[in-house]
Short mmCIF file of C-alpha atoms in Angstrom, two decimals:
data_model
loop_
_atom_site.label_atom_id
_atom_site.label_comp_id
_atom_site.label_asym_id
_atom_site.label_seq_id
_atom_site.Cartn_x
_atom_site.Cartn_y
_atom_site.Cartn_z
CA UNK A 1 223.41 -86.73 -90.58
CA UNK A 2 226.73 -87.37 -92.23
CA UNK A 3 227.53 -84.92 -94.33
CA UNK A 4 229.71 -85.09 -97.84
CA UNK A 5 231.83 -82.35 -98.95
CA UNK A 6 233.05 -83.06 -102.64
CA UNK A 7 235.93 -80.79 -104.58
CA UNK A 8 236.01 -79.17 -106.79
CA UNK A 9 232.75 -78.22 -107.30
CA UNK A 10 233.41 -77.32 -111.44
CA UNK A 11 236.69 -78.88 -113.41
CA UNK A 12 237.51 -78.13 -116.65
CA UNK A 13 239.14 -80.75 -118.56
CA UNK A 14 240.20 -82.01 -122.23
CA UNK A 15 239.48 -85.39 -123.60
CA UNK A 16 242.64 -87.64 -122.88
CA UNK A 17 243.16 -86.10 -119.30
CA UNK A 18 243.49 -87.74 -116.12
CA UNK A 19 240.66 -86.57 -114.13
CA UNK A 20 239.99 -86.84 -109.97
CA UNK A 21 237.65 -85.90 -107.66
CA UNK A 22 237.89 -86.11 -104.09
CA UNK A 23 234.93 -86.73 -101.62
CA UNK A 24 235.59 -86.47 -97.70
CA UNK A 25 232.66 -87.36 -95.02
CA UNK A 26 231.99 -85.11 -92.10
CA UNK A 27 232.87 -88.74 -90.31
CA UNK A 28 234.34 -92.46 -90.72
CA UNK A 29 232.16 -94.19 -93.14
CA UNK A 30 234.08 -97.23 -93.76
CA UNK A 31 234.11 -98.40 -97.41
CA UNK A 32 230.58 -97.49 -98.02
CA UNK A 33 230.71 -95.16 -100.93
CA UNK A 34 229.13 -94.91 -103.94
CA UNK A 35 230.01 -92.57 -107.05
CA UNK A 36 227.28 -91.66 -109.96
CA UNK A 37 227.50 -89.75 -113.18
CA UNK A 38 224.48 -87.67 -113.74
CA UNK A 39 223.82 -85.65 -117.01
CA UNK A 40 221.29 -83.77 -118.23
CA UNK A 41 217.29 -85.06 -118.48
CA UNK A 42 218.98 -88.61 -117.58
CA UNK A 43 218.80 -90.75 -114.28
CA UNK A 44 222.35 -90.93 -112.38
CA UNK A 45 224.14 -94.04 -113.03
CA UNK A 46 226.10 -95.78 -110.51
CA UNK A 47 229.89 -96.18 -111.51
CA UNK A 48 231.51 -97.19 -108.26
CA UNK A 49 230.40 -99.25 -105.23
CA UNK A 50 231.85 -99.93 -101.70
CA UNK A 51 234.62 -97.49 -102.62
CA UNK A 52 236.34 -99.15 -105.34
CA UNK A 53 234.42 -101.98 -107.02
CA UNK A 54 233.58 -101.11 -110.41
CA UNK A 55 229.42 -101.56 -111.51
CA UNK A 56 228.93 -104.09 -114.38
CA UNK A 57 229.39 -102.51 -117.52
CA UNK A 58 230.85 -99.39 -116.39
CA UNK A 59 234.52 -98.18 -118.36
CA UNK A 60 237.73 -99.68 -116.57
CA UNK A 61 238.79 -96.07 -116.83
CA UNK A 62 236.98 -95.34 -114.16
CA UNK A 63 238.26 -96.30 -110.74
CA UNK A 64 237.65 -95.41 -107.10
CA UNK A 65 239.81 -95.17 -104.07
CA UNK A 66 239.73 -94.49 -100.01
CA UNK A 67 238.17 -95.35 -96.88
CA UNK A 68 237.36 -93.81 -93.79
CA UNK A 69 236.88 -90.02 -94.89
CA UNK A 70 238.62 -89.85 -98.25
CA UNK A 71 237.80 -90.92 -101.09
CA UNK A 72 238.91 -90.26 -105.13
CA UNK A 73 236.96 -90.98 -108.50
CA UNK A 74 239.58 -91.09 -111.13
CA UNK A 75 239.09 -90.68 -114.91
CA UNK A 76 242.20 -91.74 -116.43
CA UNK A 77 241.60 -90.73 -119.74
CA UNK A 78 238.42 -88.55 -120.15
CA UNK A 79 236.25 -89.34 -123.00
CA UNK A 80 233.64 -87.37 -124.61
CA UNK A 81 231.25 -89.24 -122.99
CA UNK A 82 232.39 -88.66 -119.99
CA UNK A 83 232.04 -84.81 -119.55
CA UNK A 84 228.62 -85.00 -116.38
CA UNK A 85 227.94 -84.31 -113.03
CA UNK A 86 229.23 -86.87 -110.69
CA UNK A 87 227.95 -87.46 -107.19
CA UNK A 88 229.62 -89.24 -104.27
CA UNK A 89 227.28 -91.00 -102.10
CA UNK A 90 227.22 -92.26 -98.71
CA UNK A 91 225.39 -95.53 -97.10
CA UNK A 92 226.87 -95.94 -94.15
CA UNK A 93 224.67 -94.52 -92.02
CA UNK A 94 221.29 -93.49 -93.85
CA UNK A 95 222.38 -91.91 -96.72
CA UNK A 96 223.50 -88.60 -98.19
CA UNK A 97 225.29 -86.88 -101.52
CA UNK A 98 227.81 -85.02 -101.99
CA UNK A 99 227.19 -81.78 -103.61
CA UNK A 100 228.46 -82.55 -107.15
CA UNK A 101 231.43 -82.28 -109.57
CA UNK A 102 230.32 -81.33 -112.72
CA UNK A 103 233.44 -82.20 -115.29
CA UNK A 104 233.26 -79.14 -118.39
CA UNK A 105 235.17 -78.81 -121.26
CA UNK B 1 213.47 -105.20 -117.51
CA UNK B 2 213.43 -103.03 -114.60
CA UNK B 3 211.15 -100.19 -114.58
CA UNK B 4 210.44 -97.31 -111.85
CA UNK B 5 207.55 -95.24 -113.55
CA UNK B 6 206.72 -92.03 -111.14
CA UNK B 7 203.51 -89.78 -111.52
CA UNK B 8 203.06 -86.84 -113.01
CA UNK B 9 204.17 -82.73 -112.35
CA UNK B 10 202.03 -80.88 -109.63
CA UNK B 11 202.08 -77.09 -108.81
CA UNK B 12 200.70 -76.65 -105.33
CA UNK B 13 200.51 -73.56 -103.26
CA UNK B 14 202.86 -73.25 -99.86
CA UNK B 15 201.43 -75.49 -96.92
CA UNK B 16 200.04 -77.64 -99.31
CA UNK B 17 200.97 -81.58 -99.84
CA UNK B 18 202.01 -83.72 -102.28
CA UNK B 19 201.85 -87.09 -102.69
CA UNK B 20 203.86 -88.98 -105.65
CA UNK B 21 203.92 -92.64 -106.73
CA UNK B 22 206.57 -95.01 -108.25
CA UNK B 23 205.16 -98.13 -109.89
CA UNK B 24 207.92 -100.93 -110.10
CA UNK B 25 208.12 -103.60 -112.24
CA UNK B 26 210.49 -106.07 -113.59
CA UNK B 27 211.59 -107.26 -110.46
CA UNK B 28 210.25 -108.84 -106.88
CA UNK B 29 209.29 -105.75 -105.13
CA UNK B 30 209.48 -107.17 -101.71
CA UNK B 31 213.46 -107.87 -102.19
CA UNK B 32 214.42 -104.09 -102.51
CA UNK B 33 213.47 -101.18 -101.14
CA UNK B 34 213.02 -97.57 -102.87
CA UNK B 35 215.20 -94.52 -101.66
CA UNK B 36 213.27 -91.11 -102.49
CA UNK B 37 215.67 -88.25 -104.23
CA UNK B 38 215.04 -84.74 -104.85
CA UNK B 39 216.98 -82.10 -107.51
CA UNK B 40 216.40 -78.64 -106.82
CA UNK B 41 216.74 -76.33 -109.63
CA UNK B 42 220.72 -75.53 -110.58
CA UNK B 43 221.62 -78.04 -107.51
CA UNK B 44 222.68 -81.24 -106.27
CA UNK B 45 221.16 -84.26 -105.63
CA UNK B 46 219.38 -84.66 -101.66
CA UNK B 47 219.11 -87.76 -100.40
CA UNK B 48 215.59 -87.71 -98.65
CA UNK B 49 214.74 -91.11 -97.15
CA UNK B 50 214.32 -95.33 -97.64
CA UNK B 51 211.64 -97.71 -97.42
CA UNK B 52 211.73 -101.27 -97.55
CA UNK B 53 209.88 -103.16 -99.75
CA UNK B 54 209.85 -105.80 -97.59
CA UNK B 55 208.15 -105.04 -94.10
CA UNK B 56 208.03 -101.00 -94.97
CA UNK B 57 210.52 -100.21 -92.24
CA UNK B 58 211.69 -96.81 -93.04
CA UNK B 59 214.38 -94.05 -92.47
CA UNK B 60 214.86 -90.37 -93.85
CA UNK B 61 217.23 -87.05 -93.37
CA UNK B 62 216.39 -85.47 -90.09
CA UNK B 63 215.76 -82.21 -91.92
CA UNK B 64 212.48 -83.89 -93.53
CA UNK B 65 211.16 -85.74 -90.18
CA UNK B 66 208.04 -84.58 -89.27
CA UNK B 67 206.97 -83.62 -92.97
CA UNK B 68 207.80 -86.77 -94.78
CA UNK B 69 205.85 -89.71 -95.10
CA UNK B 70 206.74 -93.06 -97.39
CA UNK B 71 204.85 -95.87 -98.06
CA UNK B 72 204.89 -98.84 -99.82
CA UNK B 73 201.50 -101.14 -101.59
CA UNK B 74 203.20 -104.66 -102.60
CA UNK B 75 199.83 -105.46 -103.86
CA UNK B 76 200.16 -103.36 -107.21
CA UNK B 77 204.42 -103.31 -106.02
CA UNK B 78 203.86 -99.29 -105.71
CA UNK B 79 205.96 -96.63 -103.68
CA UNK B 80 204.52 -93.57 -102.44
CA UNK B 81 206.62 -90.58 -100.98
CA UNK B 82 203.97 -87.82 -99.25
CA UNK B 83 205.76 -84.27 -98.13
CA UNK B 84 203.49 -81.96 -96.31
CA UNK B 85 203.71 -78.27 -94.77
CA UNK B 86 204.75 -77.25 -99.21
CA UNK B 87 207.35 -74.23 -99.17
CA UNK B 88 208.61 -72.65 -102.28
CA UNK B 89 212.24 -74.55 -101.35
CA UNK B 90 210.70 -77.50 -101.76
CA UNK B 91 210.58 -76.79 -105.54
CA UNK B 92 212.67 -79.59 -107.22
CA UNK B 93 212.64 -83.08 -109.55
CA UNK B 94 211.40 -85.68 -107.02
CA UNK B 95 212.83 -89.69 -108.06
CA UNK B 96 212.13 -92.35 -106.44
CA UNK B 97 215.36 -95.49 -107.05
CA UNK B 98 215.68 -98.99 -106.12
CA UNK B 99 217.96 -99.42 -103.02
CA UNK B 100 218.92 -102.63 -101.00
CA UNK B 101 215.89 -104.09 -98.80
CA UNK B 102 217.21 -104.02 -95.44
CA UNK B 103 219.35 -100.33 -95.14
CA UNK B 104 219.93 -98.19 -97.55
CA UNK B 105 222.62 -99.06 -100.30
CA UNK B 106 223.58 -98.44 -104.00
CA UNK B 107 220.67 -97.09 -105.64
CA UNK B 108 220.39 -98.62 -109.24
CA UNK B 109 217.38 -97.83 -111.49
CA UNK B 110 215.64 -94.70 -111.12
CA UNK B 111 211.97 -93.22 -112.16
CA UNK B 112 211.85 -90.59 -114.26
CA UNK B 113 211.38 -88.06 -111.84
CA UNK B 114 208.40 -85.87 -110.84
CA UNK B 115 208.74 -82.15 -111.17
CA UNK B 116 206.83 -80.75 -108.25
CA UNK B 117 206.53 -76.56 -108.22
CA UNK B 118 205.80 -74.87 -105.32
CA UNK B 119 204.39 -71.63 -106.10
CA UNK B 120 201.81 -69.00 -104.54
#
């Protein structure tokens, strides 16, 4: 299985700040990448798709980057809202998560 | 609208099985397929396996072969993820999600999510 290693695992963070996360897989995945934010008692909701494409109706301050192994979710101003777990995700082969970023004040 | 609604908690003992369902609706069943996705308590989400709606062709994580079984009922348009051999570890919020119909993809709209406990 391909496996996802995302860092950090905890950020803290102020609304207004420019926020990343970076996702490598164990092996070349392409563009095949997904990126969720997950909070509490909710279902995770897809943000990114095939690395960088934005989902319908998700903030334009959101953006993702890479290919191959690396990848980045960027924040690039963090909102209340925004303070969740986010998962990178895999589909190249099968599938598999990352282990999580949760974003704290 | 789109709707994955899962079945209810279960508490079995170790060695046990458990079998949860995901009725779908709002949608043509047959032109997606259903990825199964487990939480453990104070951890990430674990990709487990796929299913397509479509012909039921199927594919999970090699650490659940053997133990895992999906299948699909397009009749009432009705995923069903069975996990046998129960150990404590396998403790966790189960969700089933819609995926793409022929590999696995993005995974869109998910159930609620079925608690199963694993407990002697």
């Amino acid at each position: 299985d391909i496996q996802m290693t995302q860092s950090p695992s905890t950020l803290s963070a102020s609304v207004g700040d420019r926020v990343t996360i970076t996702c490598r897989a164990s092996q070349s995945i392409g563009d095949w990448l997904a990126w969720y934010q997950h909070k509490p008692g909710k279902a995770p909701r897809p943000l990114i798709y095939k690395a960088s494409s934005l989902e319908s109706g998700v903030p334009s301050r959101f953006s993702g980057t890479g290919s191959g192994t690396e990848f980045t979710l960027t924040i690039s101003s963090l909102q209340p809202d925004d303070f969740a777990t986010y998962y990178c995700q895999q589909y190249n082969y099968y599938s598999t998560f990352g282990q999580g970023t949760t974003v704290e004040v | 609208q789109v709707q994955l609604v899962q079945s209810g908690a279960e508490v079995k003992r170790p060695g046990a099985s458990v079998k949860v369902s995901c009725k779908a609706s709002g949608y043509s069943f047959t032109t997606y397929g259903v990825s199964w996705v487990r939480q453990a308590p104070g951890l990430g989400l674990e990709w487990m396996g796929w299913i397509s709606g479509y012909n039921g062709h199927t594919n999970n994580a090699q650490k659940f072969q053997g133990r895992l079984t999906m299948t699909t009922d397009t009749s009432s348009t009705t995923a069903y993820l069975e996990l046998r051999s129960l150990r404590p570890d396998d403790t966790a919020v189960y969700y089933c999600a819609r995926d793409s119909v022929g590999t696995t993809g993005v995974v869109d709209y998910w159930g609620q999510g079925t608690l199963v406990t694993v407990s002697s």
